[in-house]
Structures are given as structure tokens and as C-alpha cells.
Short mmCIF file of N, CA, C and O in Angstrom, two decimals:
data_model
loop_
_atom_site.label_atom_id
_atom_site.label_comp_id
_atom_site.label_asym_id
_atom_site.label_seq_id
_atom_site.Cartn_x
_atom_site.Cartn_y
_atom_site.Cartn_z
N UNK A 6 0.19 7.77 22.38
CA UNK A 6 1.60 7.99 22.09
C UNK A 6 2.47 7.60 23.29
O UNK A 6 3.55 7.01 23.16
N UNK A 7 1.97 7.95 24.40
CA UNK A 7 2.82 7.37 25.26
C UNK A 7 3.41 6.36 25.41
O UNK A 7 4.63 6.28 25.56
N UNK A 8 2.45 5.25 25.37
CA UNK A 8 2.63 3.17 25.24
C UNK A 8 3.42 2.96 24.37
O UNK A 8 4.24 2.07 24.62
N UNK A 9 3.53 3.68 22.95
CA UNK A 9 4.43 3.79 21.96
C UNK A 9 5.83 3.88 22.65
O UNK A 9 6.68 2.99 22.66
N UNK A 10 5.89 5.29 23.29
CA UNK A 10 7.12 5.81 23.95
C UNK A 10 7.70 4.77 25.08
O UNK A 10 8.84 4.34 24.90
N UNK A 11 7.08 4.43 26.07
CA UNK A 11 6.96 3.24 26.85
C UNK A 11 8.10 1.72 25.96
O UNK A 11 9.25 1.31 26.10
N UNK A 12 7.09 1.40 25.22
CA UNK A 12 7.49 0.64 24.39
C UNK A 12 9.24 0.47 24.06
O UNK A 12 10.08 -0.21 24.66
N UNK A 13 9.40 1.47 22.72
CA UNK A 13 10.35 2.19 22.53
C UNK A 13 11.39 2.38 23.32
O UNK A 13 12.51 2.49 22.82
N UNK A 14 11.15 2.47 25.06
CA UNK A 14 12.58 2.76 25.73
C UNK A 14 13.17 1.47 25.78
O UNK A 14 14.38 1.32 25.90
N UNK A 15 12.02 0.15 25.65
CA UNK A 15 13.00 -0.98 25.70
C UNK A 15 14.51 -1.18 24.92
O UNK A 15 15.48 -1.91 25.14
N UNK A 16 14.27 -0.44 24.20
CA UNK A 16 15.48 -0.33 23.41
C UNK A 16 16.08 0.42 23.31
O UNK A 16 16.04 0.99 22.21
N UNK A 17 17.14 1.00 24.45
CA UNK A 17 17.27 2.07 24.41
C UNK A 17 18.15 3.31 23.38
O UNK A 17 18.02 4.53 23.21
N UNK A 18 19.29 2.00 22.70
CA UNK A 18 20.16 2.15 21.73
C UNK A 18 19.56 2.86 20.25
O UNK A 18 20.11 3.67 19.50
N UNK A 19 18.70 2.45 20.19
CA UNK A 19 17.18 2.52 18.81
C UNK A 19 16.19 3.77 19.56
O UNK A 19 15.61 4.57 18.83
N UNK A 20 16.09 3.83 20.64
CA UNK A 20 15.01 4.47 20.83
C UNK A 20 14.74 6.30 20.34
O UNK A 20 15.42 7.27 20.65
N UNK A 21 13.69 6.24 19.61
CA UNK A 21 13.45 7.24 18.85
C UNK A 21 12.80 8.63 19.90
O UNK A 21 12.53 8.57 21.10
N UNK A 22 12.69 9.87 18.94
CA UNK A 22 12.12 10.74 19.82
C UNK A 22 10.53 10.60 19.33
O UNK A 22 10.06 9.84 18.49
N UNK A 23 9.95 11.51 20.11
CA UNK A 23 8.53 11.66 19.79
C UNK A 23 8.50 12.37 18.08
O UNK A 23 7.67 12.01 17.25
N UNK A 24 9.12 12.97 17.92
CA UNK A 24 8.30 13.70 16.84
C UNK A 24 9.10 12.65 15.76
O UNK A 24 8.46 12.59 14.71
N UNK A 25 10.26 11.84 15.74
CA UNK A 25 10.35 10.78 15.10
C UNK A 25 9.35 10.07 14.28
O UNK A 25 9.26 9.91 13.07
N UNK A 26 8.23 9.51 15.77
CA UNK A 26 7.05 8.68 15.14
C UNK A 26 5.96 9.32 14.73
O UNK A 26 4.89 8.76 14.47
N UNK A 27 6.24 10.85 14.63
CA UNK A 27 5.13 11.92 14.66
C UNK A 27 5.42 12.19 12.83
O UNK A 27 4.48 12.34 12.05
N UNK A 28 6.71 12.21 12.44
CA UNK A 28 6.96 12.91 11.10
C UNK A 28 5.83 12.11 9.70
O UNK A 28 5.37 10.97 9.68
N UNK A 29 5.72 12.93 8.96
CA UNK A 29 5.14 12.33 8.21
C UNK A 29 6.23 11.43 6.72
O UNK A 29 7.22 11.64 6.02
N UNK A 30 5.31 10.57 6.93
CA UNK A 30 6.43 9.76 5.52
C UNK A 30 5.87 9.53 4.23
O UNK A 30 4.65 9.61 4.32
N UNK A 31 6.25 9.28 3.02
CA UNK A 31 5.15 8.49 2.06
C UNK A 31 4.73 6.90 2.48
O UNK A 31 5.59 6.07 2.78
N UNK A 32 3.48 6.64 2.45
CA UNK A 32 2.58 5.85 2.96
C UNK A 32 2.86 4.98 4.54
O UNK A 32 2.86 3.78 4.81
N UNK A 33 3.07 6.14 5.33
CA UNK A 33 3.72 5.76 6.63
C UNK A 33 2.16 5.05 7.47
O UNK A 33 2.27 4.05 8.17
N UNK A 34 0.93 5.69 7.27
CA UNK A 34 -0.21 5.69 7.68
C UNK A 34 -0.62 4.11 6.91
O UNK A 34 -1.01 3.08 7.45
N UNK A 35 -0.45 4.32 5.90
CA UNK A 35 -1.07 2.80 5.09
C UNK A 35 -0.07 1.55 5.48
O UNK A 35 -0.60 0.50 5.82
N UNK A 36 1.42 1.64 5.42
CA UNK A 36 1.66 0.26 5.61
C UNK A 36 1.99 -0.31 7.20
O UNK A 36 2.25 -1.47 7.50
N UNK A 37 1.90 0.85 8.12
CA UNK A 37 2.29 0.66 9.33
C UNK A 37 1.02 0.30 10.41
O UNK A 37 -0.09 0.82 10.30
N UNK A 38 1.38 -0.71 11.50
CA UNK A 38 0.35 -1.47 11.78
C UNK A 38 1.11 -1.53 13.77
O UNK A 38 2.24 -1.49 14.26
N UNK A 39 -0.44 -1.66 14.35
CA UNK A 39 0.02 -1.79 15.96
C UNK A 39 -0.30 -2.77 16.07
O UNK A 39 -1.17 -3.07 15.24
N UNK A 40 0.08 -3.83 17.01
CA UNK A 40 -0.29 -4.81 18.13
C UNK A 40 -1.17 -4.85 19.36
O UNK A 40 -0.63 -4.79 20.46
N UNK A 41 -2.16 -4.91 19.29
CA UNK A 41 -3.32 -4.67 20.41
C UNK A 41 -3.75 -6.02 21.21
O UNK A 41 -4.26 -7.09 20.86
N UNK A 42 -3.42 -5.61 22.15
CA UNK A 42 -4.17 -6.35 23.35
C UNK A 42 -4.72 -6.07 24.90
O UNK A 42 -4.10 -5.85 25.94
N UNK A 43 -6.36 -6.18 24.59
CA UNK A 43 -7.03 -5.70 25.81
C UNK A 43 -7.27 -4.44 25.47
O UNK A 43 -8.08 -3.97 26.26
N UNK A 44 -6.78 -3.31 24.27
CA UNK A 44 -7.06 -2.03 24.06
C UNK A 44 -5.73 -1.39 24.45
O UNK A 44 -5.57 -0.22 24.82
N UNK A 45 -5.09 -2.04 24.35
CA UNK A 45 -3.65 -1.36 24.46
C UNK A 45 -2.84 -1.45 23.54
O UNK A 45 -3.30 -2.13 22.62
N UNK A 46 -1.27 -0.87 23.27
CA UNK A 46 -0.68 -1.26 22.09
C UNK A 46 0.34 -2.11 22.58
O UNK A 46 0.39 -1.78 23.76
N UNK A 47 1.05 -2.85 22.44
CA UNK A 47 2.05 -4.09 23.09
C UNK A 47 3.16 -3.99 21.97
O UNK A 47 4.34 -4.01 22.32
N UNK A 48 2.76 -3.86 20.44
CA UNK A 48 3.78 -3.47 19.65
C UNK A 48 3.52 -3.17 18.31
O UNK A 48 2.35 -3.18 17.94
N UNK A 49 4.41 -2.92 17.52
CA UNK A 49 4.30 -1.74 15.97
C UNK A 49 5.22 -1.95 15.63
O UNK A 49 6.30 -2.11 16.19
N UNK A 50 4.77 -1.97 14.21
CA UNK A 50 5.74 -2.16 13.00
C UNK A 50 5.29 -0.39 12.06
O UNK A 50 4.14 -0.08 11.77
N UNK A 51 6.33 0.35 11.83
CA UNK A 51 6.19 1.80 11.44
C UNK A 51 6.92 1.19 9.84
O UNK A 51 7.72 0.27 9.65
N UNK A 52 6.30 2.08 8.94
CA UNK A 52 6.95 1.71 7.51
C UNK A 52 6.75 2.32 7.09
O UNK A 52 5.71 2.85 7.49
N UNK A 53 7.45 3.02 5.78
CA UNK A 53 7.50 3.89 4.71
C UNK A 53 7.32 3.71 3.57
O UNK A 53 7.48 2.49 3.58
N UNK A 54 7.05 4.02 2.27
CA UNK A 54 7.55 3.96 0.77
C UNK A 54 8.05 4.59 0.81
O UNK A 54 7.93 5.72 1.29
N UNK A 55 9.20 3.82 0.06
CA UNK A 55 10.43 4.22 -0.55
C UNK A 55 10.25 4.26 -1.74
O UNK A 55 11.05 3.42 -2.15
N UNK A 56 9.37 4.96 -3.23
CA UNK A 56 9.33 4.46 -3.86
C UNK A 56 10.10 4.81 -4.86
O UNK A 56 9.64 4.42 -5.93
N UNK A 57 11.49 5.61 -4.96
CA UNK A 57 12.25 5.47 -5.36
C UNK A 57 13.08 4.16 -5.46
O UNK A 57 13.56 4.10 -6.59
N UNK A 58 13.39 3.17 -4.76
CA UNK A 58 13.81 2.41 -4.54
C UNK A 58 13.33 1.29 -4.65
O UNK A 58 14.03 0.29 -4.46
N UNK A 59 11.80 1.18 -5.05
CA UNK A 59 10.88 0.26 -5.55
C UNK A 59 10.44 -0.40 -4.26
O UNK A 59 9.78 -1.40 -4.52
N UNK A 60 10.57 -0.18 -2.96
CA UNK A 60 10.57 -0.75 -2.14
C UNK A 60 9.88 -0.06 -1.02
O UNK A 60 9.78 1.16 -0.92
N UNK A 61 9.18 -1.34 0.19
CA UNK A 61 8.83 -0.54 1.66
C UNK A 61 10.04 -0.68 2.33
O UNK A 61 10.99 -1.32 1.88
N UNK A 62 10.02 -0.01 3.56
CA UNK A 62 11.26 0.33 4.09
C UNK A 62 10.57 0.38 5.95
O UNK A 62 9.85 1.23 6.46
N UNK A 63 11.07 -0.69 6.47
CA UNK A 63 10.40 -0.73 7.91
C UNK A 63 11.41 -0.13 8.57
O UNK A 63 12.54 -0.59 8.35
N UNK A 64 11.29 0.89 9.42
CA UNK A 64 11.80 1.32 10.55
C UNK A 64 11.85 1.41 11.70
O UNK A 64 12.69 2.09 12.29
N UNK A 65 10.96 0.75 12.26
CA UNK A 65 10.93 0.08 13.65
C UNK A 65 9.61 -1.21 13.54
O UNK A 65 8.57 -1.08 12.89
N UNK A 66 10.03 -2.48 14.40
CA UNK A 66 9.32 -3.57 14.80
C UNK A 66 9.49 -3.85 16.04
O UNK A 66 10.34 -4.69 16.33
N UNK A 67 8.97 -3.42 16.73
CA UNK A 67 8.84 -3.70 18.39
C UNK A 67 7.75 -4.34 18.93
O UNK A 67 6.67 -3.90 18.56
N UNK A 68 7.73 -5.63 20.02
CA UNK A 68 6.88 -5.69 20.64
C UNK A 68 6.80 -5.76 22.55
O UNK A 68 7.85 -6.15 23.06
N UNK A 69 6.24 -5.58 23.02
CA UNK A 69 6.38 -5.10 24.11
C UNK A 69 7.29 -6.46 25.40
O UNK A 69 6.78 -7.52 25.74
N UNK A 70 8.48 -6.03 25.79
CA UNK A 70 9.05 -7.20 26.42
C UNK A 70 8.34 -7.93 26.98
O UNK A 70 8.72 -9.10 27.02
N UNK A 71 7.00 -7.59 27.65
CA UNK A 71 6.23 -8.64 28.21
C UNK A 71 5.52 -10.19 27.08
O UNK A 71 5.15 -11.36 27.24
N UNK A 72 5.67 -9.33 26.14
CA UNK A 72 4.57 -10.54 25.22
C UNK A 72 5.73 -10.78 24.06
O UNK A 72 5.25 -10.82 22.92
N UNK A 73 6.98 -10.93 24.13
CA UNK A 73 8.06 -11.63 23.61
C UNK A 73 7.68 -12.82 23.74
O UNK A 73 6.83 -13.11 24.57
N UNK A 74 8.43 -14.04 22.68
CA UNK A 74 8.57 -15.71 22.84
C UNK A 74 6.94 -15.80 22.30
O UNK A 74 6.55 -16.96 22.44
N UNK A 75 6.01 -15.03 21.80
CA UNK A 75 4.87 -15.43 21.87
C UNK A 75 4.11 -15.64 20.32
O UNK A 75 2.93 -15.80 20.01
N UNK A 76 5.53 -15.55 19.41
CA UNK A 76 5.25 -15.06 18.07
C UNK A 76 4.61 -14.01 17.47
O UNK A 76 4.37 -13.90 16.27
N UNK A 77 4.35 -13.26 18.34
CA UNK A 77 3.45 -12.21 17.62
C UNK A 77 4.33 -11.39 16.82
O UNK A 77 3.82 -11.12 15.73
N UNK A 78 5.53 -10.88 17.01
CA UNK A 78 6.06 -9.88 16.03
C UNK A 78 5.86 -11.03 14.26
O UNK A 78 5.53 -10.56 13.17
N UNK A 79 6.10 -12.18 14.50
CA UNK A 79 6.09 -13.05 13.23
C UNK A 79 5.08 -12.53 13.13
O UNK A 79 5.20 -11.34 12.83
N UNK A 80 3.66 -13.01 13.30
CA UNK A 80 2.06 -12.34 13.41
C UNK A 80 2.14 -11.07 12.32
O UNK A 80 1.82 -11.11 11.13
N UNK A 81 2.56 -10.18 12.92
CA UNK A 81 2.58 -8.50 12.72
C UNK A 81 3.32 -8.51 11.10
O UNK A 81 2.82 -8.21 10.02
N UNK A 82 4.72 -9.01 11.46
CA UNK A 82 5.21 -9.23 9.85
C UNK A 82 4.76 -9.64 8.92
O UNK A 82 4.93 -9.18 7.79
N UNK A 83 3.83 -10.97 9.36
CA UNK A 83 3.23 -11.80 8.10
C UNK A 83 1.96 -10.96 7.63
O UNK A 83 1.52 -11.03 6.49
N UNK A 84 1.34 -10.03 8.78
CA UNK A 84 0.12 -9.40 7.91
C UNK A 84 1.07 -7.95 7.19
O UNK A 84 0.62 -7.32 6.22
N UNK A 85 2.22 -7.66 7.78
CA UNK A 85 2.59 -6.27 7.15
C UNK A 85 3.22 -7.02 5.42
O UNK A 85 3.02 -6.51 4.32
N UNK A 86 3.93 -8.25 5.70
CA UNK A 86 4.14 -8.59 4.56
C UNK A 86 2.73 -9.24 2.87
O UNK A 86 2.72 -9.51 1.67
N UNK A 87 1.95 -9.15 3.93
CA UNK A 87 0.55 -9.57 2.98
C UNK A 87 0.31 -8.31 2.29
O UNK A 87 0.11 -8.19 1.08
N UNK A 88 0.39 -7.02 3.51
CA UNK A 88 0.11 -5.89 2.82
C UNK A 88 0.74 -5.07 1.18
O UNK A 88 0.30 -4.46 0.21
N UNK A 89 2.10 -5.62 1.78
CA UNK A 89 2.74 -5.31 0.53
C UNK A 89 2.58 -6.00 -1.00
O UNK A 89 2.43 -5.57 -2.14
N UNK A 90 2.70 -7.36 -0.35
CA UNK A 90 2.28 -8.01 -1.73
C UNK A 90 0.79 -7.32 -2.20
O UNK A 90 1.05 -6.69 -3.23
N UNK A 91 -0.22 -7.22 -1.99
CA UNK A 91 -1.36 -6.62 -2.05
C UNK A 91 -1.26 -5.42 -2.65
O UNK A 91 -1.99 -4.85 -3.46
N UNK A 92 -0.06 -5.06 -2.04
CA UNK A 92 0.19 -3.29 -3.33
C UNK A 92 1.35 -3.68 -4.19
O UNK A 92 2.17 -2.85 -4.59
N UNK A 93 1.42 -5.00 -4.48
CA UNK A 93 2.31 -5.36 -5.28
C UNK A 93 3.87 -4.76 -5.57
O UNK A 93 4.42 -4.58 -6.66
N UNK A 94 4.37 -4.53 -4.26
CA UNK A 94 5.74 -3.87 -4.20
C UNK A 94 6.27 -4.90 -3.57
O UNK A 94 5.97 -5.56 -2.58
N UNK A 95 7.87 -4.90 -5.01
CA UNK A 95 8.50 -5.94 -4.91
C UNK A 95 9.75 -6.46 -4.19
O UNK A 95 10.54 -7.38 -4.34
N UNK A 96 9.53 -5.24 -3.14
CA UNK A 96 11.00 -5.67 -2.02
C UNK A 96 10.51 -4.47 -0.45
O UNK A 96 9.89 -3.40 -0.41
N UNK A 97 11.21 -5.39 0.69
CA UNK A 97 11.31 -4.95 1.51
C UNK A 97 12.24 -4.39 2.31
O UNK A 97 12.81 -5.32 2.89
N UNK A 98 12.73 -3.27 2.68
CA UNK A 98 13.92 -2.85 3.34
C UNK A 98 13.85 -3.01 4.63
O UNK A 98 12.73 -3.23 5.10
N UNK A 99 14.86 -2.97 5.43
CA UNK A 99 15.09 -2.21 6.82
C UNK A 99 16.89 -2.51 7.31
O UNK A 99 17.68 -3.28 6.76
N UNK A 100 17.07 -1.82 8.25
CA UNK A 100 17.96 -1.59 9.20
C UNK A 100 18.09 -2.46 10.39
O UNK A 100 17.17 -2.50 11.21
N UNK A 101 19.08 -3.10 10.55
CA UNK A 101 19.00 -3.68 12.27
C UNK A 101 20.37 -3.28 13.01
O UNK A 101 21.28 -2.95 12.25
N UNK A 102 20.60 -3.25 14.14
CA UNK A 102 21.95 -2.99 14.81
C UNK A 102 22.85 -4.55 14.76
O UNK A 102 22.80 -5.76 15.00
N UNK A 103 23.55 -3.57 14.31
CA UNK A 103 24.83 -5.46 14.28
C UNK A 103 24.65 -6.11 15.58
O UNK A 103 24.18 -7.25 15.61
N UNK A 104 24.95 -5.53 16.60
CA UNK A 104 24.98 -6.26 17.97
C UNK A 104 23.27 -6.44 18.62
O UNK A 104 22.93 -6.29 19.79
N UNK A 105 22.70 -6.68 17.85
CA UNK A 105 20.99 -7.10 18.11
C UNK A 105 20.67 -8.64 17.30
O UNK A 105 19.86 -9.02 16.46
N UNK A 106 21.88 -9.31 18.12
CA UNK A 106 21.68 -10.68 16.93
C UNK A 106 20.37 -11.42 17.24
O UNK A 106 20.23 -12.43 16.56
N UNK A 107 19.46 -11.19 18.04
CA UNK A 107 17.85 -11.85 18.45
C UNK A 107 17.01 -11.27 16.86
O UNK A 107 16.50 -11.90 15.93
N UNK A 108 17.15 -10.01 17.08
CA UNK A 108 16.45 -9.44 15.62
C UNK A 108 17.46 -9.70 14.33
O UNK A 108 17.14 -9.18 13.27
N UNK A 109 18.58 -10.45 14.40
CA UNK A 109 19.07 -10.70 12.99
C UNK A 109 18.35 -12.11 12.78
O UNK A 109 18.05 -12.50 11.66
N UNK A 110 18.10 -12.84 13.91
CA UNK A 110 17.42 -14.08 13.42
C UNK A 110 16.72 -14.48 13.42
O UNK A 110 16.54 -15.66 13.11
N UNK A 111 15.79 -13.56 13.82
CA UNK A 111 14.19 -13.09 13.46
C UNK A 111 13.72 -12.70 12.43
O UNK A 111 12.57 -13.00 12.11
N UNK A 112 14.71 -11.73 11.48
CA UNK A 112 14.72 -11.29 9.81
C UNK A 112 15.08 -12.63 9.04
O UNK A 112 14.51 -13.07 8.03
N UNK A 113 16.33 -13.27 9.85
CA UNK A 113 16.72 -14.22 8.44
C UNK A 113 15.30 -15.58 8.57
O UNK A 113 14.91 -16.35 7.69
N UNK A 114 14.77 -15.40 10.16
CA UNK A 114 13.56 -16.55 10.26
C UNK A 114 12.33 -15.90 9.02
O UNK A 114 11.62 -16.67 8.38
N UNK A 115 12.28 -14.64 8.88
CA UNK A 115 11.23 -14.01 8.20
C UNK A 115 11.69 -13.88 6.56
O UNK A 115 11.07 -13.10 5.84
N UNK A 116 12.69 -14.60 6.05
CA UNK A 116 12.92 -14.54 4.89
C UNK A 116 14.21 -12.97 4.13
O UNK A 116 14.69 -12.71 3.03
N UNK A 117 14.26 -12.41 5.34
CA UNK A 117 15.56 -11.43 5.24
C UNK A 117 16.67 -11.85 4.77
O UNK A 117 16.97 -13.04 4.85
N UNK A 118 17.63 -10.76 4.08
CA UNK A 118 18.79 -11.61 3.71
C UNK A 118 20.02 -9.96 3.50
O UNK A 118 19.89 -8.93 2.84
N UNK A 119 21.14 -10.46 4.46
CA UNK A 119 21.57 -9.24 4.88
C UNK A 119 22.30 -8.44 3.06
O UNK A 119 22.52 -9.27 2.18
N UNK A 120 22.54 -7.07 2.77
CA UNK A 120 22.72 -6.37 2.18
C UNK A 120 23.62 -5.94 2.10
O UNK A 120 24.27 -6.41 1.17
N UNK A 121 24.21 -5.00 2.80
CA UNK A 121 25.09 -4.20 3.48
C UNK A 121 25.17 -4.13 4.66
O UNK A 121 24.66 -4.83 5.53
N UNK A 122 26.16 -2.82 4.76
CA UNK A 122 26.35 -2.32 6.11
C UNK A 122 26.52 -0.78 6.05
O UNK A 122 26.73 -0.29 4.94
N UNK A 123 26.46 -0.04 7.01
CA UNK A 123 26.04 1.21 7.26
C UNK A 123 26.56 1.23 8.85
O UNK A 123 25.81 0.91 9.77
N UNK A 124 27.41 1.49 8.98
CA UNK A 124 28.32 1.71 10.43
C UNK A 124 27.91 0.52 11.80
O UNK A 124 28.63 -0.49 11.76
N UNK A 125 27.17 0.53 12.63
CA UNK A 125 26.82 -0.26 13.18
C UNK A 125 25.56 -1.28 13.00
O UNK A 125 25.21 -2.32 13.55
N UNK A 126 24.94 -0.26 11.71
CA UNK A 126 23.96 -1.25 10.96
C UNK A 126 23.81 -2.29 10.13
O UNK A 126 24.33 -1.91 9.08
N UNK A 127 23.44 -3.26 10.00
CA UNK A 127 23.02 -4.09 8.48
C UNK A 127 22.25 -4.02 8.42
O UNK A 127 21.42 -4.08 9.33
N UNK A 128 22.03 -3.74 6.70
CA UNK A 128 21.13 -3.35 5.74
C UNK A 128 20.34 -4.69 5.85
O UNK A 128 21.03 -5.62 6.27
N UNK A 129 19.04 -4.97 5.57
CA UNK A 129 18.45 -6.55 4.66
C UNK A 129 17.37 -6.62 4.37
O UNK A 129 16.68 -6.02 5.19
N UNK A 130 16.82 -7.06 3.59
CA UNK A 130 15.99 -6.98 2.75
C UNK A 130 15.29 -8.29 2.18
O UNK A 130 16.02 -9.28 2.15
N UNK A 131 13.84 -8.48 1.69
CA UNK A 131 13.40 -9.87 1.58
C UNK A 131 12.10 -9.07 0.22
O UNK A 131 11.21 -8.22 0.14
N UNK A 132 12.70 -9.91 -0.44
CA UNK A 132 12.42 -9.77 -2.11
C UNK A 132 10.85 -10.49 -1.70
O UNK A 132 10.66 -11.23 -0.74
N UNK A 133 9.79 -10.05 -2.74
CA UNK A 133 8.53 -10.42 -2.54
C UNK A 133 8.10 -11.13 -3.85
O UNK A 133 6.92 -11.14 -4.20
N UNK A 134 9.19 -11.77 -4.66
CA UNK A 134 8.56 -11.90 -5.59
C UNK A 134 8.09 -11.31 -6.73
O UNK A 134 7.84 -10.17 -6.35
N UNK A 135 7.79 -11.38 -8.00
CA UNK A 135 7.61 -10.44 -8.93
C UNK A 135 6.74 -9.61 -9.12
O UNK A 135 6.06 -9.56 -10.15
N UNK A 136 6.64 -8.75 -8.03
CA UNK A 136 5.79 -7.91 -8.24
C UNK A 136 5.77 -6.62 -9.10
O UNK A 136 6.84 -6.33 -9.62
N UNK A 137 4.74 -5.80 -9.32
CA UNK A 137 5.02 -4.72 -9.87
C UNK A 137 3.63 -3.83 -9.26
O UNK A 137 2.48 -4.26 -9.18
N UNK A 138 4.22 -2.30 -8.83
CA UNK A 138 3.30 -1.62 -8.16
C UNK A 138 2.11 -1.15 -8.95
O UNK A 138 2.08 -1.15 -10.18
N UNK A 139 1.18 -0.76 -8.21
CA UNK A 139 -0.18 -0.79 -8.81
C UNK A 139 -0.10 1.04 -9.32
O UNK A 139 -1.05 1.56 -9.90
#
């Protein structure tokens, strides 16, 4: 938990508390995935069902400032996005900070497409195709 926390202060605007990444969610354990290297964690993608909303719902994608430029958060997305198709749920949510335009064009590079807004947030979201949950 610490490396997590570590992690996490890079950002300090976003940065969550401990019992944040501690709470339990619906399928927070199944769709959420770390970044390992050497036996360490470098970065994480945390996700929820939403399944009211027919949708997963990512709430944090971080990878560790050192191993930025290296594609790996793409990496991390493309297997978190395999996952979903695989449980056949047909949309993806999340949140980004308006003034974090590196991660707005990292979502729209990943097939994101903005939604709304929510005070300093935009909403966006990347449709998976016709799926239907299992």
C-alpha cells in the first residue's frame, strides 16, 4: 500500500486517502489491475461496476513518473479494456480534471470521447461495442 500511496502523491490535486483505495466497490477486485516491475508496483488502474449504468467506471490510472513516455499506461488500458469486453460490458466511464490536458489526450488517444462536465471535471467515456453483460 505504500508504493500505491507513493505513487498517488504524484498527483497531488487527485490524490486519494488510504482508505479511498481500501473501500470496497462492486467488482473493484476483478476489473482493477497493477503495473509491475522488478516486483514493485510503478502503476494501477482501480475500477468499479457501475452496473446500474451498464458500465465500468475507472477511477484512477496512474503510472509511476519515472516510467512515463514508455506506453505502458496504453499497455494497462488495452488489457483493462480486453477485460471488459470479456465480461461483455458495453461502456466505459471515468473522470479527468479539466486542467490535466496530458490525460485528456491520452483518453481521446484510447478511444474516449468527452460527456460532460462536473465542476472541474470531464466526464468521458468509450463505448465497447455491442455488448451485453454476461
Amino acid at each position: 500500500m505504500e508504493r500505491i500511496m507513493q505513487i498517488a502523491a504524484e498527483t497531488p490535486d487527485e490524490c486519494w486517502a488510504e482508505s479511498q483505495f481500501l473501500m470496497e466497490l462492486p467488482g473493484k477486485w476483478k476489473y482493477s489491475l497493477a503495473l509491475l516491475h522488478r516486483g514493485q508496483v510503478i502503476g494501477y488502474l482501480l475500477a468499479s461496476d457501475k452496473e446500474v449504468l451498464n458500465s465500468i467506471h475507472i477511477h484512477k490510472l496512474i503510472v509511476d513518473y519515472q516510467f512515463r513516455s514508455l506506453r505502458l499506461g496504453e499497455k494497462l488500458m488495452q488489457t483493462f479494456c480486453q477485460k471488459v469486453m470479456e465480461a461483455q460490458i458495453p461502456k466505459i466511464t471515468l473522470k479527468v480534471a479539466q486542467i490535466n490536458s496530458g490525460a485528456i489526450r491520452f483518453y481521446i488517444r484510447m478511444k474516449f470521447q468527452h460527456i460532460g462536465e462536473e465542476g472541474a471535471w470531464f466526464w468521458m467515456a468509450r463505448e465497447m461495442g455491442d455488448q451485453r453483460r454476461k
